Amino acid sequence: MGLQKVLEMGGYAGYVWPAYGLTAVVLIWNTWAARRSEAEAQRSAQRRNEIARETRS
Amino acid sequence: MWLWFHKLASPPHAYRLLGKMAPWFGWPALFLILLAAWWGLFKVPPDYQQGDAFRILYVHAPSAWMSMFAYVVMAVAAAVGLIWRIKLAHAASAACAPIGASFTFLALATGSIWGKPMWGTWWVWDARLTSELLLLFLYLGYMALRASFDDPQRADRASAVLAIVGVINVPIIHYSVQWWTTLHQPASVTKMDKPSIALVMLVPLFMMIAGFQLYFGWAISRRLRGEILRRERNAGWLKEAN
């Protein structure tokens, strides 16, 4: 079975590949969004800590 | 027992624990998802009726499963938060929503892509599709409701009520294909007798579901850590926690 035949997906290439591609995009977006949300919260919490330290001293 | 429970629910402890757990979810998830995709795309023989188009099953069914699973987790966490007033449970509920919403979108979109060649249409207003679309609106409504409050405690309570009321939609989605005449096919795997799908086709399906579950574990760990920090006015413990 050649590569060409595999990629054709029995004539359903236009449906199978976009479905898998979309899944990859959504999972990657989700991964990025989760990391970003955590990193933003860490930054702002650290900033709050610094302000608290500055006001104490 | 209660002492252990309180320790677990304390923000610094939960924050550290989630940080330690996340990689244990993330890497196996990546491995399983890639393996299942490769297996489902290239190893499994084509379906005798649907040909190669049935391979969409391996991304569609696990997404649909996760869309409901994430909602139940969200609603249970909301109920725990509401009944026992545990802030961490409310935070977990809030962390579930964007992940669940994205899986719901994925289930709808991949289902639509699958529907076109098999049913001849991208969309029909049958019970399964409509109730799944309602699930997406429940997630979006939940997030919009949270965002509309300045006070996190009021946001927690109001959104928890919505999450709990909305959970009624989950069994409706699941049984919709039995209760109503739908274009969507009935369940093949979760049947009382044996599943009406060949074992060779089931292996990558279960692998993908396991991969998605682990991925959910990773994503919720990350998001919940963010939620915990956002709720802590004074996170003096943060420095040693990292």
PDB file of C-alpha atoms in Angstrom:
ATOM      1  CA  MET A   1       0.000   0.000   0.000  1.00  0.00           C
ATOM      2  CA  GLY A   2       1.611   3.254  -1.164  1.00  0.00           C
ATOM      3  CA  LEU A   3       1.698   6.526   0.710  1.00  0.00           C
ATOM      4  CA  GLN A   4      -0.574   8.111  -1.874  1.00  0.00           C
ATOM      5  CA  LYS A   5      -3.250   5.504  -1.236  1.00  0.00           C
ATOM      6  CA  VAL A   6      -3.002   5.956   2.523  1.00  0.00           C
ATOM      7  CA  LEU A   7      -3.353   9.721   2.233  1.00  0.00           C
ATOM      8  CA  GLU A   8      -6.390   9.386  -0.046  1.00  0.00           C
ATOM      9  CA  MET A   9      -8.335   7.648   2.749  1.00  0.00           C
ATOM     10  CA  GLY A  10     -10.494   5.777   0.262  1.00  0.00           C
ATOM     11  CA  GLY A  11     -11.811   9.037  -1.188  1.00  0.00           C
ATOM     12  CA  TYR A  12     -12.642  10.512   2.238  1.00  0.00           C
ATOM     13  CA  ALA A  13      -9.382  12.448   2.639  1.00  0.00           C
ATOM     14  CA  GLY A  14     -11.297  15.748   2.571  1.00  0.00           C
ATOM     15  CA  TYR A  15     -13.177  14.706   5.725  1.00  0.00           C
ATOM     16  CA  VAL A  16     -10.798  12.458   7.689  1.00  0.00           C
ATOM     17  CA  TRP A  17      -7.756  14.758   7.632  1.00  0.00           C
ATOM     18  CA  PRO A  18      -9.624  17.961   8.563  1.00  0.00           C
ATOM     19  CA  ALA A  19     -11.277  16.114  11.475  1.00  0.00           C
ATOM     20  CA  TYR A  20      -7.891  14.961  12.823  1.00  0.00           C
ATOM     21  CA  GLY A  21      -6.304  18.331  12.042  1.00  0.00           C
ATOM     22  CA  LEU A  22      -9.024  20.190  13.923  1.00  0.00           C
ATOM     23  CA  THR A  23      -8.578  17.863  16.900  1.00  0.00           C
ATOM     24  CA  ALA A  24      -4.852  18.650  16.928  1.00  0.00           C
ATOM     25  CA  VAL A  25      -5.541  22.391  16.708  1.00  0.00           C
ATOM     26  CA  VAL A  26      -8.077  22.343  19.572  1.00  0.00           C
ATOM     27  CA  LEU A  27      -5.807  20.248  21.819  1.00  0.00           C
ATOM     28  CA  ILE A  28      -2.789  22.467  21.109  1.00  0.00           C
ATOM     29  CA  TRP A  29      -4.850  25.608  21.708  1.00  0.00           C
ATOM     30  CA  ASN A  30      -6.130  24.121  24.965  1.00  0.00           C
ATOM     31  CA  THR A  31      -2.607  23.305  26.072  1.00  0.00           C
ATOM     32  CA  TRP A  32      -1.409  26.802  25.288  1.00  0.00           C
ATOM     33  CA  ALA A  33      -4.427  28.440  26.978  1.00  0.00           C
ATOM     34  CA  ALA A  34      -4.029  26.346  30.150  1.00  0.00           C
ATOM     35  CA  ARG A  35      -0.323  27.157  30.410  1.00  0.00           C
ATOM     36  CA  ARG A  36      -0.926  30.841  29.742  1.00  0.00           C
ATOM     37  CA  SER A  37      -3.699  31.037  32.342  1.00  0.00           C
ATOM     38  CA  GLU A  38      -1.408  29.465  34.947  1.00  0.00           C
ATOM     39  CA  ALA A  39       1.568  31.671  34.027  1.00  0.00           C
ATOM     40  CA  GLU A  40      -0.526  34.855  34.170  1.00  0.00           C
ATOM     41  CA  ALA A  41      -1.848  33.950  37.613  1.00  0.00           C
ATOM     42  CA  GLN A  42       1.697  33.246  38.809  1.00  0.00           C
ATOM     43  CA  ARG A  43       2.948  36.586  37.526  1.00  0.00           C
ATOM     44  CA  SER A  44       0.164  38.592  39.129  1.00  0.00           C
ATOM     45  CA  ALA A  45       0.472  36.705  42.438  1.00  0.00           C
ATOM     46  CA  GLN A  46       4.205  37.384  42.498  1.00  0.00           C
ATOM     47  CA  ARG A  47       3.526  41.050  41.760  1.00  0.00           C
ATOM     48  CA  ARG A  48       1.060  41.182  44.670  1.00  0.00           C
ATOM     49  CA  ASN A  49       3.667  39.609  46.922  1.00  0.00           C
ATOM     50  CA  GLU A  50       6.244  42.210  45.878  1.00  0.00           C
ATOM     51  CA  ILE A  51       3.840  45.078  46.527  1.00  0.00           C
ATOM     52  CA  ALA A  52       3.012  43.614  49.931  1.00  0.00           C
ATOM     53  CA  ARG A  53       6.731  43.401  50.768  1.00  0.00           C
ATOM     54  CA  GLU A  54       7.382  46.970  49.587  1.00  0.00           C
ATOM     55  CA  THR A  55       4.547  48.404  51.656  1.00  0.00           C
ATOM     56  CA  ARG A  56       5.780  46.508  54.740  1.00  0.00           C
ATOM     57  CA  SER A  57       9.366  47.797  54.472  1.00  0.00           C
TER      58      SER A  57
ATOM     59  CA  MET B   1      -9.427  11.378  57.635  1.00  0.00           C
ATOM     60  CA  TRP B   2     -10.879  14.888  57.989  1.00  0.00           C
ATOM     61  CA  LEU B   3      -7.468  16.248  58.823  1.00  0.00           C
ATOM     62  CA  TRP B   4      -6.112  14.742  55.620  1.00  0.00           C
ATOM     63  CA  PHE B   5      -9.045  16.174  53.695  1.00  0.00           C
ATOM     64  CA  HIS B   6      -8.473  19.655  55.060  1.00  0.00           C
ATOM     65  CA  LYS B   7      -4.791  19.468  54.247  1.00  0.00           C
ATOM     66  CA  LEU B   8      -5.644  18.425  50.701  1.00  0.00           C
ATOM     67  CA  ALA B   9      -8.080  21.295  50.321  1.00  0.00           C
ATOM     68  CA  SER B  10      -5.605  23.895  51.589  1.00  0.00           C
ATOM     69  CA  PRO B  11      -4.526  26.066  48.655  1.00  0.00           C
ATOM     70  CA  PRO B  12      -0.719  25.826  49.053  1.00  0.00           C
ATOM     71  CA  HIS B  13      -0.836  22.064  49.436  1.00  0.00           C
ATOM     72  CA  ALA B  14      -3.181  21.596  46.479  1.00  0.00           C
ATOM     73  CA  TYR B  15      -1.073  23.962  44.379  1.00  0.00           C
ATOM     74  CA  ARG B  16       2.104  21.992  45.018  1.00  0.00           C
ATOM     75  CA  LEU B  17       0.404  18.614  44.558  1.00  0.00           C
ATOM     76  CA  LEU B  18      -1.144  19.640  41.222  1.00  0.00           C
ATOM     77  CA  GLY B  19       2.210  20.902  40.000  1.00  0.00           C
ATOM     78  CA  LYS B  20       3.796  17.551  40.831  1.00  0.00           C
ATOM     79  CA  MET B  21       0.958  15.573  39.246  1.00  0.00           C
ATOM     80  CA  ALA B  22       0.643  17.461  35.951  1.00  0.00           C
ATOM     81  CA  PRO B  23       3.609  15.869  34.098  1.00  0.00           C
ATOM     82  CA  TRP B  24       2.377  12.410  35.128  1.00  0.00           C
ATOM     83  CA  PHE B  25      -0.816  13.157  33.230  1.00  0.00           C
ATOM     84  CA  GLY B  26       0.659  15.149  30.367  1.00  0.00           C
ATOM     85  CA  TRP B  27       3.336  12.855  28.949  1.00  0.00           C
ATOM     86  CA  PRO B  28       1.318   9.610  28.994  1.00  0.00           C
ATOM     87  CA  ALA B  29      -1.571  11.594  27.446  1.00  0.00           C
ATOM     88  CA  LEU B  30       0.617  12.784  24.573  1.00  0.00           C
ATOM     89  CA  PHE B  31       1.950   9.272  24.012  1.00  0.00           C
ATOM     90  CA  LEU B  32      -1.499   7.625  24.061  1.00  0.00           C
ATOM     91  CA  ILE B  33      -3.156  10.241  21.824  1.00  0.00           C
ATOM     92  CA  LEU B  34      -0.424  10.008  19.183  1.00  0.00           C
ATOM     93  CA  LEU B  35      -0.405   6.209  19.306  1.00  0.00           C
ATOM     94  CA  ALA B  36      -4.211   6.020  19.072  1.00  0.00           C
ATOM     95  CA  ALA B  37      -4.284   8.487  16.158  1.00  0.00           C
ATOM     96  CA  TRP B  38      -1.645   6.524  14.260  1.00  0.00           C
ATOM     97  CA  TRP B  39      -3.432   3.249  15.018  1.00  0.00           C
ATOM     98  CA  GLY B  40      -6.856   4.603  14.076  1.00  0.00           C
ATOM     99  CA  LEU B  41      -5.633   6.222  10.858  1.00  0.00           C
ATOM    100  CA  PHE B  42      -3.334   3.535   9.493  1.00  0.00           C
ATOM    101  CA  LYS B  43      -3.636   0.216  11.331  1.00  0.00           C
ATOM    102  CA  VAL B  44      -7.363  -0.423  11.647  1.00  0.00           C
ATOM    103  CA  PRO B  45      -9.045  -1.832   8.492  1.00  0.00           C
ATOM    104  CA  PRO B  46     -11.705   0.373   6.849  1.00  0.00           C
ATOM    105  CA  ASP B  47     -15.335  -0.140   7.849  1.00  0.00           C
ATOM    106  CA  TYR B  48     -17.346  -2.341   5.482  1.00  0.00           C
ATOM    107  CA  GLN B  49     -20.065   0.304   5.098  1.00  0.00           C
ATOM    108  CA  GLN B  50     -18.380   3.637   5.783  1.00  0.00           C
ATOM    109  CA  GLY B  51     -14.964   2.885   4.335  1.00  0.00           C
ATOM    110  CA  ASP B  52     -12.201   5.107   5.675  1.00  0.00           C
ATOM    111  CA  ALA B  53     -14.607   7.857   6.794  1.00  0.00           C
ATOM    112  CA  PHE B  54     -15.330   5.853   9.972  1.00  0.00           C
ATOM    113  CA  ARG B  55     -11.815   6.754  11.210  1.00  0.00           C
ATOM    114  CA  ILE B  56     -13.310  10.055  12.367  1.00  0.00           C
ATOM    115  CA  LEU B  57     -14.829   7.933  15.148  1.00  0.00           C
ATOM    116  CA  TYR B  58     -11.462   7.953  16.946  1.00  0.00           C
ATOM    117  CA  VAL B  59     -11.528  11.687  17.480  1.00  0.00           C
ATOM    118  CA  HIS B  60     -15.296  12.241  17.550  1.00  0.00           C
ATOM    119  CA  ALA B  61     -16.458   9.693  20.150  1.00  0.00           C
ATOM    120  CA  PRO B  62     -13.680  10.441  22.701  1.00  0.00           C
ATOM    121  CA  SER B  63     -14.379  14.203  22.373  1.00  0.00           C
ATOM    122  CA  ALA B  64     -18.087  13.615  22.922  1.00  0.00           C
ATOM    123  CA  TRP B  65     -17.327  11.400  25.927  1.00  0.00           C
ATOM    124  CA  MET B  66     -15.016  14.038  27.405  1.00  0.00           C
ATOM    125  CA  SER B  67     -17.565  16.809  26.828  1.00  0.00           C
ATOM    126  CA  MET B  68     -19.991  14.971  29.137  1.00  0.00           C
ATOM    127  CA  PHE B  69     -17.344  13.742  31.584  1.00  0.00           C
ATOM    128  CA  ALA B  70     -15.989  17.263  32.086  1.00  0.00           C
ATOM    129  CA  TYR B  71     -19.500  18.575  32.695  1.00  0.00           C
ATOM    130  CA  VAL B  72     -20.217  15.963  35.369  1.00  0.00           C
ATOM    131  CA  VAL B  73     -16.898  16.762  37.088  1.00  0.00           C
ATOM    132  CA  MET B  74     -17.753  20.467  36.890  1.00  0.00           C
ATOM    133  CA  ALA B  75     -21.241  19.939  38.373  1.00  0.00           C
ATOM    134  CA  VAL B  76     -20.036  17.612  41.153  1.00  0.00           C
ATOM    135  CA  ALA B  77     -17.268  20.070  42.082  1.00  0.00           C
ATOM    136  CA  ALA B  78     -19.825  22.905  42.071  1.00  0.00           C
ATOM    137  CA  ALA B  79     -22.150  20.896  44.350  1.00  0.00           C
ATOM    138  CA  VAL B  80     -19.304  20.085  46.761  1.00  0.00           C
ATOM    139  CA  GLY B  81     -18.361  23.752  46.804  1.00  0.00           C
ATOM    140  CA  LEU B  82     -21.919  24.840  47.430  1.00  0.00           C
ATOM    141  CA  ILE B  83     -22.737  22.292  50.141  1.00  0.00           C
ATOM    142  CA  TRP B  84     -19.472  22.215  52.100  1.00  0.00           C
ATOM    143  CA  ARG B  85     -18.310  25.705  51.156  1.00  0.00           C
ATOM    144  CA  ILE B  86     -14.968  24.490  49.901  1.00  0.00           C
ATOM    145  CA  LYS B  87     -13.328  27.184  47.817  1.00  0.00           C
ATOM    146  CA  LEU B  88     -11.028  24.717  46.115  1.00  0.00           C
ATOM    147  CA  ALA B  89     -14.049  22.812  44.773  1.00  0.00           C
ATOM    148  CA  HIS B  90     -15.444  26.002  43.228  1.00  0.00           C
ATOM    149  CA  ALA B  91     -12.028  26.654  41.715  1.00  0.00           C
ATOM    150  CA  ALA B  92     -11.974  23.131  40.241  1.00  0.00           C
ATOM    151  CA  SER B  93     -15.433  23.678  38.786  1.00  0.00           C
ATOM    152  CA  ALA B  94     -14.329  26.919  37.160  1.00  0.00           C
ATOM    153  CA  ALA B  95     -11.205  25.212  35.771  1.00  0.00           C
ATOM    154  CA  CYS B  96     -13.320  22.503  34.096  1.00  0.00           C
ATOM    155  CA  ALA B  97     -15.466  24.846  32.012  1.00  0.00           C
ATOM    156  CA  PRO B  98     -13.075  25.973  29.241  1.00  0.00           C
ATOM    157  CA  ILE B  99     -11.672  22.452  28.829  1.00  0.00           C
ATOM    158  CA  GLY B 100     -15.160  20.935  28.628  1.00  0.00           C
ATOM    159  CA  ALA B 101     -16.316  23.622  26.222  1.00  0.00           C
ATOM    160  CA  SER B 102     -13.437  22.920  23.860  1.00  0.00           C
ATOM    161  CA  PHE B 103     -14.176  19.180  23.849  1.00  0.00           C
ATOM    162  CA  THR B 104     -17.848  19.928  23.186  1.00  0.00           C
ATOM    163  CA  PHE B 105     -16.905  22.139  20.263  1.00  0.00           C
ATOM    164  CA  LEU B 106     -14.623  19.370  18.991  1.00  0.00           C
ATOM    165  CA  ALA B 107     -17.377  16.741  19.273  1.00  0.00           C
ATOM    166  CA  LEU B 108     -19.800  18.968  17.340  1.00  0.00           C
ATOM    167  CA  ALA B 109     -17.261  19.950  14.676  1.00  0.00           C
ATOM    168  CA  THR B 110     -15.866  16.456  14.030  1.00  0.00           C
ATOM    169  CA  GLY B 111     -19.427  15.074  14.061  1.00  0.00           C
ATOM    170  CA  SER B 112     -20.393  17.641  11.473  1.00  0.00           C
ATOM    171  CA  ILE B 113     -17.399  16.707   9.290  1.00  0.00           C
ATOM    172  CA  TRP B 114     -18.407  13.047   9.627  1.00  0.00           C
ATOM    173  CA  GLY B 115     -22.078  13.792   8.942  1.00  0.00           C
ATOM    174  CA  LYS B 116     -21.463  15.399   5.580  1.00  0.00           C
ATOM    175  CA  PRO B 117     -20.232  12.290   3.701  1.00  0.00           C
ATOM    176  CA  MET B 118     -22.400   9.811   5.656  1.00  0.00           C
ATOM    177  CA  TRP B 119     -25.707  11.644   6.061  1.00  0.00           C
ATOM    178  CA  GLY B 120     -25.315  14.154   3.224  1.00  0.00           C
ATOM    179  CA  THR B 121     -25.614  17.108   5.605  1.00  0.00           C
ATOM    180  CA  TRP B 122     -23.382  19.016   8.031  1.00  0.00           C
ATOM    181  CA  TRP B 123     -26.156  19.428  10.578  1.00  0.00           C
ATOM    182  CA  VAL B 124     -29.616  18.148  11.505  1.00  0.00           C
ATOM    183  CA  TRP B 125     -31.730  19.242  14.443  1.00  0.00           C
ATOM    184  CA  ASP B 126     -32.040  15.740  15.864  1.00  0.00           C
ATOM    185  CA  ALA B 127     -32.112  15.093  19.605  1.00  0.00           C
ATOM    186  CA  ARG B 128     -28.466  14.031  19.962  1.00  0.00           C
ATOM    187  CA  LEU B 129     -27.021  16.956  18.047  1.00  0.00           C
ATOM    188  CA  THR B 130     -29.350  19.519  19.611  1.00  0.00           C
ATOM    189  CA  SER B 131     -28.699  18.352  23.185  1.00  0.00           C
ATOM    190  CA  GLU B 132     -24.930  18.392  22.550  1.00  0.00           C
ATOM    191  CA  LEU B 133     -25.232  21.937  21.207  1.00  0.00           C
ATOM    192  CA  LEU B 134     -27.157  22.824  24.366  1.00  0.00           C
ATOM    193  CA  LEU B 135     -24.199  21.454  26.356  1.00  0.00           C
ATOM    194  CA  LEU B 136     -21.897  23.897  24.566  1.00  0.00           C
ATOM    195  CA  PHE B 137     -24.261  26.758  25.458  1.00  0.00           C
ATOM    196  CA  LEU B 138     -24.326  25.569  29.083  1.00  0.00           C
ATOM    197  CA  TYR B 139     -20.525  25.760  29.231  1.00  0.00           C
ATOM    198  CA  LEU B 140     -20.477  29.169  27.558  1.00  0.00           C
ATOM    199  CA  GLY B 141     -23.298  30.412  29.796  1.00  0.00           C
ATOM    200  CA  TYR B 142     -21.434  29.157  32.864  1.00  0.00           C
ATOM    201  CA  MET B 143     -18.283  31.027  31.854  1.00  0.00           C
ATOM    202  CA  ALA B 144     -20.192  34.196  30.943  1.00  0.00           C
ATOM    203  CA  LEU B 145     -22.043  34.085  34.267  1.00  0.00           C
ATOM    204  CA  ARG B 146     -18.777  33.770  36.208  1.00  0.00           C
ATOM    205  CA  ALA B 147     -17.258  36.633  34.263  1.00  0.00           C
ATOM    206  CA  SER B 148     -20.240  38.884  35.023  1.00  0.00           C
ATOM    207  CA  PHE B 149     -19.496  39.035  38.780  1.00  0.00           C
ATOM    208  CA  ASP B 150     -16.731  41.066  40.362  1.00  0.00           C
ATOM    209  CA  ASP B 151     -17.032  39.212  43.637  1.00  0.00           C
ATOM    210  CA  PRO B 152     -15.582  35.691  43.188  1.00  0.00           C
ATOM    211  CA  GLN B 153     -17.735  34.230  45.973  1.00  0.00           C
ATOM    212  CA  ARG B 154     -20.954  35.404  44.363  1.00  0.00           C
ATOM    213  CA  ALA B 155     -19.688  34.161  40.990  1.00  0.00           C
ATOM    214  CA  ASP B 156     -18.993  30.771  42.605  1.00  0.00           C
ATOM    215  CA  ARG B 157     -22.480  30.427  44.046  1.00  0.00           C
ATOM    216  CA  ALA B 158     -24.410  31.631  41.000  1.00  0.00           C
ATOM    217  CA  SER B 159     -22.422  29.586  38.500  1.00  0.00           C
ATOM    218  CA  ALA B 160     -22.590  26.503  40.744  1.00  0.00           C
ATOM    219  CA  VAL B 161     -26.389  26.605  40.606  1.00  0.00           C
ATOM    220  CA  LEU B 162     -26.270  26.800  36.804  1.00  0.00           C
ATOM    221  CA  ALA B 163     -23.779  23.910  36.607  1.00  0.00           C
ATOM    222  CA  ILE B 164     -25.919  21.710  38.881  1.00  0.00           C
ATOM    223  CA  VAL B 165     -29.200  22.456  37.093  1.00  0.00           C
ATOM    224  CA  GLY B 166     -27.556  21.902  33.701  1.00  0.00           C
ATOM    225  CA  VAL B 167     -26.314  18.414  34.606  1.00  0.00           C
ATOM    226  CA  ILE B 168     -29.778  17.095  33.709  1.00  0.00           C
ATOM    227  CA  ASN B 169     -28.712  17.557  30.080  1.00  0.00           C
ATOM    228  CA  VAL B 170     -25.988  14.886  30.358  1.00  0.00           C
ATOM    229  CA  PRO B 171     -28.322  11.848  30.624  1.00  0.00           C
ATOM    230  CA  ILE B 172     -30.509  13.495  27.970  1.00  0.00           C
ATOM    231  CA  ILE B 173     -27.536  13.535  25.586  1.00  0.00           C
ATOM    232  CA  HIS B 174     -26.653   9.945  26.403  1.00  0.00           C
ATOM    233  CA  TYR B 175     -30.174   8.501  26.060  1.00  0.00           C
ATOM    234  CA  SER B 176     -31.330  10.848  23.279  1.00  0.00           C
ATOM    235  CA  VAL B 177     -30.574   8.197  20.657  1.00  0.00           C
ATOM    236  CA  GLN B 178     -32.881   5.742  22.449  1.00  0.00           C
ATOM    237  CA  TRP B 179     -35.673   8.063  23.505  1.00  0.00           C
ATOM    238  CA  TRP B 180     -36.131   9.805  20.172  1.00  0.00           C
ATOM    239  CA  THR B 181     -35.781   8.839  16.544  1.00  0.00           C
ATOM    240  CA  THR B 182     -32.461  10.354  15.622  1.00  0.00           C
ATOM    241  CA  LEU B 183     -30.297  10.401  12.534  1.00  0.00           C
ATOM    242  CA  HIS B 184     -27.397   9.890  14.878  1.00  0.00           C
ATOM    243  CA  GLN B 185     -26.688   6.195  15.388  1.00  0.00           C
ATOM    244  CA  PRO B 186     -27.397   4.564  18.774  1.00  0.00           C
ATOM    245  CA  ALA B 187     -24.583   3.590  21.135  1.00  0.00           C
ATOM    246  CA  SER B 188     -22.195   0.886  19.931  1.00  0.00           C
ATOM    247  CA  VAL B 189     -19.886   0.571  22.905  1.00  0.00           C
ATOM    248  CA  THR B 190     -21.778   1.389  26.116  1.00  0.00           C
ATOM    249  CA  LYS B 191     -24.469  -1.225  25.773  1.00  0.00           C
ATOM    250  CA  MET B 192     -25.668  -3.652  28.393  1.00  0.00           C
ATOM    251  CA  ASP B 193     -24.861  -6.684  26.249  1.00  0.00           C
ATOM    252  CA  LYS B 194     -21.641  -6.829  24.301  1.00  0.00           C
ATOM    253  CA  PRO B 195     -20.562  -3.894  22.149  1.00  0.00           C
ATOM    254  CA  SER B 196     -21.519  -4.087  18.476  1.00  0.00           C
ATOM    255  CA  ILE B 197     -18.121  -3.084  17.227  1.00  0.00           C
ATOM    256  CA  ALA B 198     -15.165  -5.336  16.422  1.00  0.00           C
ATOM    257  CA  LEU B 199     -12.447  -5.609  19.047  1.00  0.00           C
ATOM    258  CA  VAL B 200      -9.760  -4.585  16.568  1.00  0.00           C
ATOM    259  CA  MET B 201     -11.622  -1.304  16.038  1.00  0.00           C
ATOM    260  CA  LEU B 202     -12.141  -0.806  19.792  1.00  0.00           C
ATOM    261  CA  VAL B 203      -8.472  -0.870  20.804  1.00  0.00           C
ATOM    262  CA  PRO B 204      -7.518   2.575  19.421  1.00  0.00           C
ATOM    263  CA  LEU B 205     -10.858   3.966  20.606  1.00  0.00           C
ATOM    264  CA  PHE B 206     -10.188   3.040  24.228  1.00  0.00           C
ATOM    265  CA  MET B 207      -6.616   4.221  23.846  1.00  0.00           C
ATOM    266  CA  MET B 208      -7.806   7.626  22.641  1.00  0.00           C
ATOM    267  CA  ILE B 209     -10.383   7.876  25.444  1.00  0.00           C
ATOM    268  CA  ALA B 210      -7.654   7.064  27.988  1.00  0.00           C
ATOM    269  CA  GLY B 211      -5.381   9.648  26.332  1.00  0.00           C
ATOM    270  CA  PHE B 212      -8.093  12.307  26.471  1.00  0.00           C
ATOM    271  CA  GLN B 213      -8.824  11.499  30.128  1.00  0.00           C
ATOM    272  CA  LEU B 214      -5.168  11.933  31.003  1.00  0.00           C
ATOM    273  CA  TYR B 215      -5.031  15.104  28.949  1.00  0.00           C
ATOM    274  CA  PHE B 216      -8.022  16.419  30.930  1.00  0.00           C
ATOM    275  CA  GLY B 217      -6.062  15.608  34.106  1.00  0.00           C
ATOM    276  CA  TRP B 218      -3.116  17.624  32.844  1.00  0.00           C
ATOM    277  CA  ALA B 219      -5.196  20.600  31.658  1.00  0.00           C
ATOM    278  CA  ILE B 220      -7.235  20.795  34.863  1.00  0.00           C
ATOM    279  CA  SER B 221      -4.069  20.626  36.986  1.00  0.00           C
ATOM    280  CA  ARG B 222      -2.635  23.612  35.122  1.00  0.00           C
ATOM    281  CA  ARG B 223      -5.849  25.628  35.139  1.00  0.00           C
ATOM    282  CA  LEU B 224      -6.641  24.834  38.759  1.00  0.00           C
ATOM    283  CA  ARG B 225      -3.210  26.080  39.830  1.00  0.00           C
ATOM    284  CA  GLY B 226      -4.015  29.356  38.093  1.00  0.00           C
ATOM    285  CA  GLU B 227      -7.455  29.503  39.749  1.00  0.00           C
ATOM    286  CA  ILE B 228      -5.943  28.886  43.201  1.00  0.00           C
ATOM    287  CA  LEU B 229      -3.487  31.765  42.779  1.00  0.00           C
ATOM    288  CA  ARG B 230      -6.150  34.126  41.491  1.00  0.00           C
ATOM    289  CA  ARG B 231      -8.229  33.489  44.608  1.00  0.00           C
ATOM    290  CA  GLU B 232      -5.385  33.931  47.084  1.00  0.00           C
ATOM    291  CA  ARG B 233      -5.093  37.587  48.018  1.00  0.00           C
ATOM    292  CA  ASN B 234      -1.995  36.897  50.024  1.00  0.00           C
ATOM    293  CA  ALA B 235       0.021  34.127  48.395  1.00  0.00           C
ATOM    294  CA  GLY B 236       3.117  34.549  50.536  1.00  0.00           C
ATOM    295  CA  TRP B 237       3.627  30.794  50.248  1.00  0.00           C
ATOM    296  CA  LEU B 238       4.055  31.078  46.475  1.00  0.00           C
ATOM    297  CA  LYS B 239       7.813  31.557  46.551  1.00  0.00           C
ATOM    298  CA  GLU B 240       8.575  28.271  48.256  1.00  0.00           C
ATOM    299  CA  ALA B 241       5.843  26.518  46.327  1.00  0.00           C
ATOM    300  CA  ASN B 242       7.463  26.816  42.933  1.00  0.00           C
TER     301      ASN B 242
END
